[in-house]
Amino acid sequence: MAATTAKPMASLPSGMGICTTAPDIFYLPELIFGGLVWILVASTHILPPNPLAWVMFVSLFCFVMTFLWLVIFACGGHKNSFGWATADFVYHFLAVIFYLSAGVILAYITFIAKAIQMFRIYQIDISAVVFAFATTLLYFIHAILSAIRWRNF
């Protein structure tokens, strides 16, 4: 008889375990930095408003979805079915693409509008750009670690 060696099925963390595992430890920084992007963009008035609508959509969408993802993982709701590791990777990869596009748009608008803005508003916009790219980096790291976990699953 041939013995088969199957990989042991890794389980996704739940409860306080999400505060100790590599990809899941990024939930809180993603929420904090994403919330700062949302607040900083909402606190200024930049023209044209249409590209900033995309930035606000991205920051609000990712904030709400990350919060829901955190709650699902913390409560153990992901234990009921398979595919959560895949969904985790797909969501964070999508968030990277969204935040990267939003950060580039925000940086471009801030660069264009620097001559016509007051210095205080310009500083707030620069802070929003920095936090948008920092949030992009956090989501990127989370996506890479989720991909590794998904591959090992």
mmCIF file of C-alpha atoms in Angstrom:
data_model
loop_
_atom_site.group_PDB
_atom_site.id
_atom_site.type_symbol
_atom_site.label_atom_id
_atom_site.label_comp_id
_atom_site.label_asym_id
_atom_site.label_seq_id
_atom_site.Cartn_x
_atom_site.Cartn_y
_atom_site.Cartn_z
ATOM 1 C CA MET A 1 0.000 0.000 0.000
ATOM 2 C CA ALA A 2 1.267 3.397 -0.909
ATOM 3 C CA ALA A 3 1.186 5.921 1.829
ATOM 4 C CA THR A 4 0.030 9.332 0.806
ATOM 5 C CA THR A 5 1.261 12.338 2.625
ATOM 6 C CA ALA A 6 -1.312 15.055 2.482
ATOM 7 C CA LYS A 7 -0.611 18.517 3.734
ATOM 8 C CA PRO A 8 -2.303 19.172 7.041
ATOM 9 C CA MET A 9 -5.219 21.518 6.606
ATOM 10 C CA ALA A 10 -4.251 24.829 8.106
ATOM 11 C CA SER A 11 -7.044 26.694 9.756
ATOM 12 C CA LEU A 12 -7.740 30.371 9.550
ATOM 13 C CA PRO A 13 -7.502 32.164 12.871
ATOM 14 C CA SER A 14 -10.470 33.468 14.783
ATOM 15 C CA GLY A 15 -11.019 35.435 17.948
ATOM 16 C CA MET A 16 -7.878 36.941 19.418
ATOM 17 C CA GLY A 17 -5.845 34.734 17.081
ATOM 18 C CA ILE A 18 -6.216 37.383 14.376
ATOM 19 C CA CYS A 19 -4.025 39.667 16.488
ATOM 20 C CA THR A 20 -1.140 37.212 16.360
ATOM 21 C CA THR A 21 -1.051 35.791 12.815
ATOM 22 C CA ALA A 22 1.041 37.364 10.095
ATOM 23 C CA PRO A 23 -1.513 38.521 7.533
ATOM 24 C CA ASP A 24 -4.314 39.292 9.966
ATOM 25 C CA ILE A 25 -2.275 41.571 12.175
ATOM 26 C CA PHE A 26 -2.595 44.219 9.444
ATOM 27 C CA TYR A 27 -6.368 44.696 9.874
ATOM 28 C CA LEU A 28 -6.105 47.429 12.506
ATOM 29 C CA PRO A 29 -3.382 49.475 10.755
ATOM 30 C CA GLU A 30 -5.369 49.223 7.511
ATOM 31 C CA LEU A 31 -8.439 50.539 9.300
ATOM 32 C CA ILE A 32 -6.542 53.368 10.988
ATOM 33 C CA PHE A 33 -4.617 54.532 7.919
ATOM 34 C CA GLY A 34 -7.618 54.083 5.606
ATOM 35 C CA GLY A 35 -9.771 56.058 8.026
ATOM 36 C CA LEU A 36 -7.174 58.827 8.040
ATOM 37 C CA VAL A 37 -7.263 58.988 4.233
ATOM 38 C CA TRP A 38 -11.037 59.209 4.347
ATOM 39 C CA ILE A 39 -11.012 61.949 7.007
ATOM 40 C CA LEU A 40 -8.242 64.004 5.395
ATOM 41 C CA VAL A 41 -9.821 63.945 1.937
ATOM 42 C CA ALA A 42 -13.226 64.792 3.368
ATOM 43 C CA SER A 43 -11.809 67.749 5.314
ATOM 44 C CA THR A 44 -10.642 69.662 2.251
ATOM 45 C CA HIS A 45 -12.270 71.038 -0.850
ATOM 46 C CA ILE A 46 -10.353 70.267 -4.000
ATOM 47 C CA LEU A 47 -11.353 70.872 -7.550
ATOM 48 C CA PRO A 48 -12.138 68.850 -9.609
ATOM 49 C CA PRO A 49 -14.388 66.845 -7.295
ATOM 50 C CA ASN A 50 -14.996 63.957 -9.692
ATOM 51 C CA PRO A 51 -11.634 62.158 -9.258
ATOM 52 C CA LEU A 52 -11.886 62.716 -5.515
ATOM 53 C CA ALA A 53 -15.193 60.881 -5.554
ATOM 54 C CA TRP A 54 -13.176 57.807 -6.568
ATOM 55 C CA VAL A 55 -10.746 58.398 -3.700
ATOM 56 C CA MET A 56 -13.625 58.726 -1.236
ATOM 57 C CA PHE A 57 -15.303 55.615 -2.644
ATOM 58 C CA VAL A 58 -12.104 53.595 -2.313
ATOM 59 C CA SER A 59 -11.374 54.757 1.225
ATOM 60 C CA LEU A 60 -14.962 54.203 2.412
ATOM 61 C CA PHE A 61 -15.386 50.872 0.601
ATOM 62 C CA CYS A 62 -12.099 49.480 1.901
ATOM 63 C CA PHE A 63 -12.750 50.806 5.411
ATOM 64 C CA VAL A 64 -16.180 49.178 5.612
ATOM 65 C CA MET A 65 -15.093 45.912 3.967
ATOM 66 C CA THR A 66 -11.972 45.616 6.134
ATOM 67 C CA PHE A 67 -14.069 46.224 9.246
ATOM 68 C CA LEU A 68 -16.567 43.562 8.156
ATOM 69 C CA TRP A 69 -13.719 41.180 7.301
ATOM 70 C CA LEU A 70 -12.211 41.796 10.752
ATOM 71 C CA VAL A 71 -15.546 41.119 12.456
ATOM 72 C CA ILE A 72 -16.136 37.932 10.440
ATOM 73 C CA PHE A 73 -12.688 36.611 11.288
ATOM 74 C CA ALA A 74 -12.896 37.688 14.934
ATOM 75 C CA CYS A 75 -16.298 36.027 15.436
ATOM 76 C CA GLY A 76 -15.287 32.860 13.633
ATOM 77 C CA GLY A 77 -17.881 33.220 10.863
ATOM 78 C CA HIS A 78 -15.366 31.975 8.330
ATOM 79 C CA LYS A 79 -15.277 28.517 9.911
ATOM 80 C CA ASN A 80 -18.583 27.500 8.285
ATOM 81 C CA SER A 81 -17.405 27.097 4.694
ATOM 82 C CA PHE A 82 -14.375 26.759 2.480
ATOM 83 C CA GLY A 83 -12.909 29.444 0.260
ATOM 84 C CA TRP A 84 -12.207 32.068 2.898
ATOM 85 C CA ALA A 85 -8.447 31.987 2.288
ATOM 86 C CA THR A 86 -9.084 32.613 -1.400
ATOM 87 C CA ALA A 87 -11.584 35.372 -0.682
ATOM 88 C CA ASP A 88 -9.122 36.984 1.741
ATOM 89 C CA PHE A 89 -6.422 37.087 -0.912
ATOM 90 C CA VAL A 90 -8.780 38.346 -3.638
ATOM 91 C CA TYR A 91 -10.188 41.124 -1.439
ATOM 92 C CA HIS A 92 -6.778 42.397 -0.367
ATOM 93 C CA PHE A 93 -5.411 42.244 -3.904
ATOM 94 C CA LEU A 94 -8.434 44.245 -5.091
ATOM 95 C CA ALA A 95 -7.885 46.734 -2.259
ATOM 96 C CA VAL A 96 -4.260 47.179 -3.396
ATOM 97 C CA ILE A 97 -5.369 48.004 -6.930
ATOM 98 C CA PHE A 98 -8.076 50.373 -5.678
ATOM 99 C CA TYR A 99 -5.823 52.194 -3.213
ATOM 100 C CA LEU A 100 -2.960 52.458 -5.693
ATOM 101 C CA SER A 101 -5.242 54.087 -8.260
ATOM 102 C CA ALA A 102 -6.738 56.376 -5.612
ATOM 103 C CA GLY A 103 -3.301 57.380 -4.306
ATOM 104 C CA VAL A 104 -2.023 58.220 -7.779
ATOM 105 C CA ILE A 105 -5.133 60.285 -8.546
ATOM 106 C CA LEU A 106 -4.900 62.072 -5.211
ATOM 107 C CA ALA A 107 -1.188 62.816 -5.690
ATOM 108 C CA TYR A 108 -1.797 64.141 -9.201
ATOM 109 C CA ILE A 109 -4.647 66.418 -8.111
ATOM 110 C CA THR A 110 -2.617 67.668 -5.148
ATOM 111 C CA PHE A 111 0.340 68.398 -7.418
ATOM 112 C CA ILE A 112 -1.833 70.254 -9.942
ATOM 113 C CA ALA A 113 -3.726 72.245 -7.312
ATOM 114 C CA LYS A 114 -0.741 73.279 -5.167
ATOM 115 C CA ALA A 115 -0.484 76.712 -6.815
ATOM 116 C CA ILE A 116 -4.097 77.668 -6.166
ATOM 117 C CA GLN A 117 -4.577 76.227 -2.677
ATOM 118 C CA MET A 118 -3.887 77.688 0.712
ATOM 119 C CA PHE A 119 -0.837 76.211 2.392
ATOM 120 C CA ARG A 120 -2.842 74.580 5.199
ATOM 121 C CA ILE A 121 -5.118 72.765 2.742
ATOM 122 C CA TYR A 122 -2.072 71.739 0.717
ATOM 123 C CA GLN A 123 -0.505 70.212 3.843
ATOM 124 C CA ILE A 124 -3.693 68.239 4.552
ATOM 125 C CA ASP A 125 -3.730 66.998 0.964
ATOM 126 C CA ILE A 126 -0.085 65.931 1.181
ATOM 127 C CA SER A 127 -0.903 64.042 4.393
ATOM 128 C CA ALA A 128 -3.793 62.302 2.616
ATOM 129 C CA VAL A 129 -1.455 61.262 -0.209
ATOM 130 C CA VAL A 130 1.126 59.884 2.227
ATOM 131 C CA PHE A 131 -1.494 57.920 4.151
ATOM 132 C CA ALA A 132 -3.044 56.645 0.895
ATOM 133 C CA PHE A 133 0.281 55.178 -0.191
ATOM 134 C CA ALA A 134 0.993 53.845 3.310
ATOM 135 C CA THR A 135 -2.405 52.148 3.262
ATOM 136 C CA THR A 136 -1.610 50.745 -0.177
ATOM 137 C CA LEU A 137 1.595 49.277 1.241
ATOM 138 C CA LEU A 138 -0.266 47.718 4.178
ATOM 139 C CA TYR A 139 -2.846 46.138 1.874
ATOM 140 C CA PHE A 140 -0.037 44.924 -0.421
ATOM 141 C CA ILE A 141 1.798 43.217 2.440
ATOM 142 C CA HIS A 142 -1.480 41.710 3.634
ATOM 143 C CA ALA A 143 -2.243 40.468 0.102
ATOM 144 C CA ILE A 144 1.195 38.846 -0.240
ATOM 145 C CA LEU A 145 0.902 37.113 3.137
ATOM 146 C CA SER A 146 -2.675 36.048 2.318
ATOM 147 C CA ALA A 147 -1.454 34.593 -0.985
ATOM 148 C CA ILE A 148 1.199 32.604 0.882
ATOM 149 C CA ARG A 149 -1.423 31.358 3.347
ATOM 150 C CA TRP A 150 -3.816 30.532 0.491
ATOM 151 C CA ARG A 151 -1.087 28.565 -1.307
ATOM 152 C CA ASN A 152 -0.287 26.587 1.846
ATOM 153 C CA PHE A 153 -3.955 25.961 2.586
#
